[in-house]
Amino acid sequence: MWVGIGVAVVFAVVGVYLLLTSRDAGDDGSGEARPARGSFRQDADPPPRKRAAVVVNPTKFDDLEEVRAVLAKACTAQDWDEPLLLETTAEDVGYGQTRRALEEKVDLVCALGGDGTVRAVGEELVGTGVPFGLLPGGTGNLLARNLEVPVDDLAKAMTVALTGRNRHIDAAWMTLDPEDETVELEDGAGEGSSTGRKRYAFFVMAGLGLDAAIMESTDEELKKRIGWAAYVPSGFRHWLRDRFKVTISCDAGAPETQRARMVVIGNCGRITGGIDLLPDAEPDDGMLDVIVLAPRGVAAWAGVAARVVTRSDKSAPSLSRMKCAGATIEVDERQSVQVDGDIIGEARRLRVEIEPRALTVRVNGTKAADAA
């Protein structure tokens, strides 16, 4: 009897198993696998495409619609949305436009204009972590040249901005003495001009004395026609201007006083014409390179030129160099002051300091990853 009951139980278990497995097969009993759960659901929405904002100086271009088309094509090729174009004005050279771009939560902000546009956009991006794209639109394009970003092809530069790697560079800051009145500029005097401000970011070079005087007196229309060569006539007018006394206090060191025709503070080393004025300068070393030029005549100027051309990093009687994270500079008479080529006024005292690796810039590379 017990054997019969055991056999019956076995048959019952097998029967239940077969019933359950037949339910997992197709309803027609063919044994074909049922469609996976959720296979009849609609596909999930694709993730939104990335978007770039481009802060553009419209005065740099004859046909802005053509520029827009080039940028849109480059973005579409990388599966990005069409870019948001924000035009600068004489009253706002890029600061407000960049803030709006950040409010829109774009994935990339580009500057398309001269060095002044680059400086304004870069200043607003410092510390945000939002990548900064450099697009050619001026006569200098100095930051792009120092970082070896394309300066002759807008489409290539935009592609680098979209697909390149991130490089974290230093931001340099110049503060004009709060107790020292600055000479305000007329509206529109220089692409990045701004009145009523005391603190300015720069990413390539700042200076006072001869270089600022040359930039201040260079004809803007001539710059548009012949590029950096427009500085030559102005240079001849000012190259033997009177020297002034300057006192520089680097970091915690003792003040040093000397005569000078100009003082240049650099975050990068390359200037207009591809000249390496500061051969040891690196944009991400956390240091500023300071050079004081004080030639007294033609022979001394020739010596300075020879040292610059040969990329000598040594000091000489007419050329002294120093490296620091911050410096205070005082002069005995007011001097014109420039940051990245824009005249910001005149001053007798200023402070410069570095903010290490504070700006993320897109440079040539195979993917948008942090540079080593």
Short mmCIF file of C-alpha atoms in Angstrom, two decimals:
data_model
loop_
_atom_site.label_atom_id
_atom_site.label_comp_id
_atom_site.label_asym_id
_atom_site.label_seq_id
_atom_site.Cartn_x
_atom_site.Cartn_y
_atom_site.Cartn_z
CA MET A 1 0.00 0.00 0.00
CA TRP A 2 2.74 2.44 0.96
CA VAL A 3 4.46 1.70 -2.32
CA GLY A 4 1.31 2.65 -4.19
CA ILE A 5 0.93 5.88 -2.25
CA GLY A 6 4.57 6.79 -2.95
CA VAL A 7 4.14 6.19 -6.67
CA ALA A 8 1.02 8.36 -6.66
CA VAL A 9 2.85 11.22 -4.94
CA VAL A 10 5.69 11.06 -7.46
CA PHE A 11 3.24 11.21 -10.36
CA ALA A 12 1.45 14.15 -8.73
CA VAL A 13 4.70 16.13 -8.32
CA VAL A 14 5.73 15.43 -11.91
CA GLY A 15 2.30 16.50 -13.10
CA VAL A 16 2.44 19.82 -11.24
CA TYR A 17 5.93 20.47 -12.62
CA LEU A 18 4.79 19.81 -16.20
CA LEU A 19 1.78 22.08 -15.72
CA LEU A 20 3.93 24.96 -14.47
CA THR A 21 6.51 24.64 -17.24
CA SER A 22 3.80 24.53 -19.86
CA ARG A 23 2.50 27.87 -18.54
CA ASP A 24 5.97 29.40 -19.01
CA ALA A 25 5.90 28.31 -22.65
CA GLY A 26 3.74 29.97 -25.31
CA ASP A 27 -0.01 29.98 -24.84
CA ASP A 28 -0.38 27.72 -27.87
CA GLY A 29 1.65 25.01 -26.18
CA SER A 30 4.26 25.11 -28.89
CA GLY A 31 7.05 25.45 -26.34
CA GLU A 32 8.30 28.70 -27.80
CA ALA A 33 9.70 31.15 -25.23
CA ARG A 34 7.39 33.91 -24.15
CA PRO A 35 8.45 37.46 -24.89
CA ALA A 36 10.47 38.99 -22.07
CA ARG A 37 8.56 41.00 -19.51
CA GLY A 38 8.26 44.59 -20.63
CA SER A 39 9.05 43.79 -24.27
CA PHE A 40 5.81 45.43 -25.35
CA ARG A 41 6.64 48.66 -23.47
CA GLN A 42 7.74 51.69 -25.47
CA ASP A 43 11.48 52.43 -25.46
CA ALA A 44 12.62 54.90 -22.80
CA ASP A 45 13.26 58.45 -23.96
CA PRO A 46 16.88 58.95 -25.12
CA PRO A 47 19.02 61.13 -22.86
CA PRO A 48 19.04 64.83 -23.80
CA ARG A 49 21.88 65.93 -26.05
CA LYS A 50 24.61 68.10 -24.64
CA ARG A 51 24.61 71.79 -25.46
CA ALA A 52 27.29 74.46 -25.73
CA ALA A 53 26.96 78.21 -25.33
CA VAL A 54 29.07 80.53 -27.47
CA VAL A 55 29.68 84.08 -26.27
CA VAL A 56 30.41 85.95 -29.49
CA ASN A 57 31.59 89.47 -30.24
CA PRO A 58 29.51 90.32 -33.33
CA THR A 59 31.81 93.17 -34.38
CA LYS A 60 34.50 90.63 -35.30
CA PHE A 61 32.49 89.09 -38.13
CA ASP A 62 30.89 90.29 -41.35
CA ASP A 63 28.39 87.43 -41.53
CA LEU A 64 27.25 86.13 -38.15
CA GLU A 65 24.76 83.74 -39.74
CA GLU A 66 27.60 81.98 -41.52
CA VAL A 67 29.41 81.67 -38.19
CA ARG A 68 26.26 80.24 -36.63
CA ALA A 69 26.01 77.65 -39.41
CA VAL A 70 29.63 76.53 -38.97
CA LEU A 71 29.17 76.11 -35.23
CA ALA A 72 25.87 74.25 -35.62
CA LYS A 73 27.39 71.84 -38.15
CA ALA A 74 30.32 71.09 -35.84
CA CYS A 75 27.96 70.43 -32.93
CA THR A 76 25.64 68.21 -34.96
CA ALA A 77 28.61 66.15 -36.15
CA GLN A 78 29.39 65.30 -32.52
CA ASP A 79 25.71 64.63 -31.64
CA TRP A 80 25.41 67.85 -29.62
CA ASP A 81 22.43 70.16 -29.77
CA GLU A 82 22.69 73.43 -31.69
CA PRO A 83 24.72 75.94 -29.67
CA LEU A 84 23.27 78.84 -27.73
CA LEU A 85 24.75 82.05 -29.19
CA LEU A 86 25.01 85.03 -26.85
CA GLU A 87 26.21 88.30 -28.36
CA THR A 88 28.37 90.76 -26.45
CA THR A 89 27.69 94.50 -26.42
CA ALA A 90 29.69 97.65 -25.80
CA GLU A 91 28.21 97.73 -22.30
CA ASP A 92 28.79 94.05 -21.50
CA VAL A 93 31.77 92.38 -23.15
CA GLY A 94 30.96 88.86 -21.98
CA TYR A 95 30.41 88.77 -18.22
CA GLY A 96 26.61 88.80 -18.18
CA GLN A 97 26.37 86.52 -21.20
CA THR A 98 28.52 83.92 -19.46
CA ARG A 99 26.42 84.11 -16.31
CA ARG A 100 23.32 83.50 -18.42
CA ALA A 101 25.00 80.48 -20.04
CA LEU A 102 25.72 79.05 -16.60
CA GLU A 103 22.10 79.62 -15.58
CA GLU A 104 21.06 77.63 -18.65
CA LYS A 105 23.22 74.76 -17.32
CA VAL A 106 25.05 74.24 -20.59
CA ASP A 107 27.82 71.64 -20.77
CA LEU A 108 30.41 73.95 -22.33
CA VAL A 109 30.96 77.69 -22.69
CA CYS A 110 33.03 79.06 -25.59
CA ALA A 111 34.42 82.51 -26.29
CA LEU A 112 34.38 83.72 -29.89
CA GLY A 113 35.95 87.14 -30.20
CA GLY A 114 39.18 88.84 -29.28
CA ASP A 115 41.36 88.40 -26.21
CA GLY A 116 39.00 90.67 -24.28
CA THR A 117 36.08 88.31 -24.86
CA VAL A 118 38.24 85.38 -23.77
CA ARG A 119 39.23 87.18 -20.59
CA ALA A 120 35.65 88.18 -19.68
CA VAL A 121 34.21 84.72 -20.27
CA GLY A 122 37.13 83.04 -18.54
CA GLU A 123 36.79 85.27 -15.48
CA GLU A 124 33.18 84.19 -15.00
CA LEU A 125 34.10 80.51 -15.45
CA VAL A 126 36.90 80.52 -12.86
CA GLY A 127 36.09 78.02 -10.13
CA THR A 128 32.92 76.68 -11.79
CA GLY A 129 34.43 73.56 -13.34
CA VAL A 130 32.48 74.19 -16.55
CA PRO A 131 34.79 73.58 -19.54
CA PHE A 132 35.93 76.61 -21.53
CA GLY A 133 36.28 76.44 -25.32
CA LEU A 134 38.56 78.85 -27.20
CA LEU A 135 37.36 79.85 -30.67
CA PRO A 136 39.39 82.12 -33.01
CA GLY A 137 37.91 85.54 -33.55
CA GLY A 138 40.52 88.21 -32.89
CA THR A 139 43.98 89.30 -33.98
CA GLY A 140 45.80 87.82 -30.99
CA ASN A 141 44.08 84.65 -29.77
CA LEU A 142 46.93 84.54 -27.27
CA LEU A 143 45.53 82.01 -24.81
CA ALA A 144 44.64 79.63 -27.65
CA ARG A 145 48.14 79.98 -29.11
CA ASN A 146 49.77 79.27 -25.76
CA LEU A 147 47.60 76.18 -25.29
CA GLU A 148 48.04 75.10 -28.94
CA VAL A 149 44.35 75.25 -29.78
CA PRO A 150 43.57 75.85 -33.51
CA VAL A 151 43.46 79.57 -34.34
CA ASP A 152 42.94 79.46 -38.12
CA ASP A 153 39.91 77.18 -38.48
CA LEU A 154 36.67 77.83 -36.59
CA ALA A 155 35.22 74.38 -37.26
CA LYS A 156 38.36 72.62 -35.99
CA ALA A 157 38.49 74.81 -32.91
CA MET A 158 34.84 74.05 -32.15
CA THR A 159 35.50 70.33 -32.53
CA VAL A 160 38.37 70.59 -30.04
CA ALA A 161 36.04 72.39 -27.64
CA LEU A 162 33.45 69.61 -27.97
CA THR A 163 35.72 66.56 -27.91
CA GLY A 164 39.07 67.64 -26.47
CA ARG A 165 40.52 66.92 -23.07
CA ASN A 166 40.25 69.19 -20.06
CA ARG A 167 43.31 71.09 -18.94
CA HIS A 168 43.18 72.91 -15.62
CA ILE A 169 45.13 76.16 -15.85
CA ASP A 170 45.86 78.90 -13.34
CA ALA A 171 43.88 82.11 -13.14
CA ALA A 172 45.85 85.27 -12.39
CA TRP A 173 44.25 88.23 -10.66
CA MET A 174 45.24 91.88 -10.65
CA THR A 175 43.87 94.20 -8.00
CA LEU A 176 44.35 97.93 -8.37
CA ASP A 177 44.94 99.67 -5.08
CA PRO A 178 41.53 100.49 -3.56
CA GLU A 179 42.91 103.80 -2.35
CA ASP A 180 44.28 104.65 -5.77
CA GLU A 181 41.79 106.16 -8.20
CA THR A 182 41.89 104.53 -11.60
CA VAL A 183 41.38 106.53 -14.75
CA GLU A 184 38.13 105.34 -16.28
CA LEU A 185 38.00 104.66 -19.99
CA GLU A 186 35.49 105.91 -22.47
CA ASP A 187 32.77 103.41 -23.33
CA GLY A 188 34.00 100.91 -25.88
CA ALA A 189 37.68 101.84 -25.46
CA GLY A 190 39.07 98.37 -25.97
CA GLU A 191 37.10 95.16 -26.38
CA GLY A 192 37.33 94.18 -22.74
CA SER A 193 37.23 97.64 -21.22
CA SER A 194 35.25 98.09 -18.05
CA THR A 195 34.80 101.01 -15.73
CA GLY A 196 34.39 101.15 -12.00
CA ARG A 197 36.15 97.81 -11.37
CA LYS A 198 39.24 97.19 -9.26
CA ARG A 199 39.95 93.45 -9.68
CA TYR A 200 40.58 91.76 -13.01
CA ALA A 201 41.39 88.22 -14.08
CA PHE A 202 43.97 87.54 -16.75
CA PHE A 203 45.20 84.30 -18.26
CA VAL A 204 48.13 85.28 -20.48
CA MET A 205 49.89 88.50 -19.41
CA ALA A 206 49.36 91.80 -17.68
CA GLY A 207 51.67 94.79 -17.61
CA LEU A 208 52.24 98.44 -16.94
CA GLY A 209 54.37 101.06 -18.61
CA LEU A 210 55.57 100.73 -22.19
CA ASP A 211 53.54 97.70 -23.28
CA ALA A 212 50.30 99.21 -21.98
CA ALA A 213 51.10 102.55 -23.62
CA ILE A 214 51.65 100.79 -26.95
CA MET A 215 48.37 98.91 -26.70
CA GLU A 216 46.52 102.03 -25.62
CA SER A 217 47.64 104.03 -28.65
CA THR A 218 47.31 101.30 -31.30
CA ASP A 219 44.61 102.02 -33.86
CA GLU A 220 41.79 99.48 -33.63
CA GLU A 221 40.88 99.77 -37.31
CA LEU A 222 44.49 99.15 -38.26
CA LYS A 223 44.47 96.02 -36.08
CA LYS A 224 41.46 94.73 -37.99
CA ARG A 225 43.25 95.26 -41.30
CA ILE A 226 46.80 94.05 -40.62
CA GLY A 227 46.61 92.17 -37.32
CA TRP A 228 49.39 92.25 -34.72
CA ALA A 229 51.65 94.32 -37.04
CA ALA A 230 49.48 97.31 -36.09
CA TYR A 231 51.43 97.50 -32.84
CA VAL A 232 54.67 98.38 -34.66
CA PRO A 233 53.96 102.08 -35.38
CA SER A 234 52.82 102.60 -31.80
CA GLY A 235 55.92 100.82 -30.55
CA PHE A 236 58.22 103.19 -32.43
CA ARG A 237 56.44 106.15 -30.87
CA HIS A 238 56.93 104.90 -27.32
CA TRP A 239 60.08 102.77 -27.22
CA LEU A 240 62.27 105.50 -25.73
CA ARG A 241 59.71 106.94 -23.33
CA ASP A 242 61.01 107.95 -19.89
CA ARG A 243 61.86 105.24 -17.41
CA PHE A 244 60.15 105.14 -14.03
CA LYS A 245 61.04 103.78 -10.60
CA VAL A 246 59.34 100.53 -9.59
CA THR A 247 59.38 98.58 -6.34
CA ILE A 248 58.38 94.93 -6.47
CA SER A 249 57.69 92.75 -3.44
CA CYS A 250 57.50 89.09 -4.48
CA ASP A 251 55.74 86.73 -2.05
CA ALA A 252 57.28 87.29 1.39
CA GLY A 253 60.60 88.53 0.01
CA ALA A 254 62.21 91.91 0.56
CA PRO A 255 61.12 94.72 -1.79
CA GLU A 256 63.39 95.38 -4.78
CA THR A 257 63.55 98.83 -6.38
CA GLN A 258 64.87 99.57 -9.87
CA ARG A 259 64.29 101.70 -12.94
CA ALA A 260 62.02 100.35 -15.65
CA ARG A 261 60.32 101.08 -18.93
CA MET A 262 57.78 98.34 -18.42
CA VAL A 263 56.83 95.49 -16.09
CA VAL A 264 55.15 92.35 -17.42
CA ILE A 265 53.48 89.69 -15.29
CA GLY A 266 52.83 86.44 -17.12
CA ASN A 267 50.78 83.31 -16.62
CA CYS A 268 51.75 82.17 -20.14
CA GLY A 269 54.94 82.98 -22.01
CA ARG A 270 54.07 83.52 -25.68
CA ILE A 271 53.11 86.94 -26.99
CA THR A 272 51.99 88.38 -30.32
CA GLY A 273 54.11 87.20 -33.24
CA GLY A 274 54.91 83.85 -31.59
CA ILE A 275 57.65 85.37 -29.41
CA ASP A 276 58.40 83.59 -26.13
CA LEU A 277 58.87 86.57 -23.83
CA LEU A 278 58.69 84.36 -20.73
CA PRO A 279 60.22 81.02 -21.78
CA ASP A 280 59.80 79.40 -18.35
CA ALA A 281 56.16 80.37 -17.86
CA GLU A 282 53.67 77.51 -17.58
CA PRO A 283 49.92 78.14 -17.32
CA ASP A 284 49.44 75.45 -14.68
CA ASP A 285 52.50 75.69 -12.42
CA GLY A 286 50.88 77.85 -9.74
CA MET A 287 53.40 80.64 -10.32
CA LEU A 288 53.62 84.01 -12.05
CA ASP A 289 56.63 85.06 -14.11
CA VAL A 290 57.61 88.72 -13.76
CA ILE A 291 59.94 90.56 -16.10
CA VAL A 292 61.24 94.12 -15.75
CA LEU A 293 62.62 95.80 -18.88
CA ALA A 294 64.81 98.87 -18.44
CA PRO A 295 66.95 99.45 -21.57
CA ARG A 296 68.37 102.97 -21.90
CA GLY A 297 69.21 103.13 -25.59
CA VAL A 298 69.38 101.34 -28.93
CA ALA A 299 72.24 99.04 -27.90
CA ALA A 300 70.46 98.01 -24.71
CA TRP A 301 67.26 97.34 -26.64
CA ALA A 302 69.24 95.16 -29.05
CA GLY A 303 70.57 93.17 -26.11
CA VAL A 304 67.07 92.68 -24.75
CA ALA A 305 65.85 91.57 -28.17
CA ALA A 306 68.69 89.06 -28.44
CA ARG A 307 67.82 87.54 -25.08
CA VAL A 308 64.16 87.25 -26.03
CA VAL A 309 64.88 85.71 -29.44
CA THR A 310 67.30 83.16 -27.94
CA ARG A 311 64.77 82.37 -25.18
CA SER A 312 67.28 83.17 -22.47
CA ASP A 313 65.83 82.89 -18.97
CA LYS A 314 68.69 84.78 -17.32
CA SER A 315 68.56 88.28 -15.88
CA ALA A 316 70.73 91.09 -17.25
CA PRO A 317 71.27 94.80 -16.47
CA SER A 318 68.38 95.81 -18.76
CA LEU A 319 66.22 92.77 -18.11
CA SER A 320 65.43 91.15 -14.77
CA ARG A 321 63.23 88.14 -14.10
CA MET A 322 61.54 86.74 -11.02
CA LYS A 323 59.01 84.03 -10.23
CA CYS A 324 56.37 84.20 -7.49
CA ALA A 325 52.84 83.23 -6.49
CA GLY A 326 51.97 86.85 -5.77
CA ALA A 327 53.54 90.30 -5.91
CA THR A 328 52.89 93.91 -5.01
CA ILE A 329 54.12 96.47 -7.54
CA GLU A 330 54.47 100.19 -6.83
CA VAL A 331 55.66 102.90 -9.22
CA ASP A 332 56.65 106.51 -8.58
CA GLU A 333 54.25 107.92 -11.19
CA ARG A 334 51.00 106.72 -12.66
CA GLN A 335 51.34 104.19 -15.48
CA SER A 336 48.88 102.71 -17.94
CA VAL A 337 47.87 99.16 -16.98
CA GLN A 338 46.76 96.33 -19.27
CA VAL A 339 45.44 92.81 -18.72
CA ASP A 340 45.52 90.41 -21.68
CA GLY A 341 45.77 93.37 -24.03
CA ASP A 342 42.94 95.46 -22.59
CA ILE A 343 43.73 98.82 -21.00
CA ILE A 344 41.99 99.01 -17.63
CA GLY A 345 43.23 102.46 -16.59
CA GLU A 346 46.22 103.95 -14.78
CA ALA A 347 47.59 103.18 -11.33
CA ARG A 348 50.57 103.67 -9.03
CA ARG A 349 50.11 100.49 -7.01
CA LEU A 350 48.74 97.05 -7.80
CA ARG A 351 48.67 93.51 -6.50
CA VAL A 352 48.89 90.33 -8.59
CA GLU A 353 48.30 86.79 -7.38
CA ILE A 354 47.64 83.34 -8.75
CA GLU A 355 44.68 81.01 -8.25
CA PRO A 356 46.07 77.57 -9.13
CA ARG A 357 44.28 75.34 -11.66
CA ALA A 358 41.06 77.31 -11.34
CA LEU A 359 39.97 77.34 -15.00
CA THR A 360 39.10 74.24 -17.03
CA VAL A 361 40.02 74.71 -20.70
CA ARG A 362 39.37 72.31 -23.57
CA VAL A 363 42.56 71.57 -25.50
CA ASN A 364 43.64 69.09 -28.16
CA GLY A 365 43.13 65.48 -27.08
CA THR A 366 41.19 62.33 -27.81
CA LYS A 367 38.59 62.62 -25.09
CA ALA A 368 37.24 65.06 -22.50
CA ALA A 369 39.26 63.73 -19.59
CA ASP A 370 41.44 65.50 -17.07
CA ALA A 371 44.94 66.22 -18.25
CA ALA A 372 47.67 64.61 -16.22
#
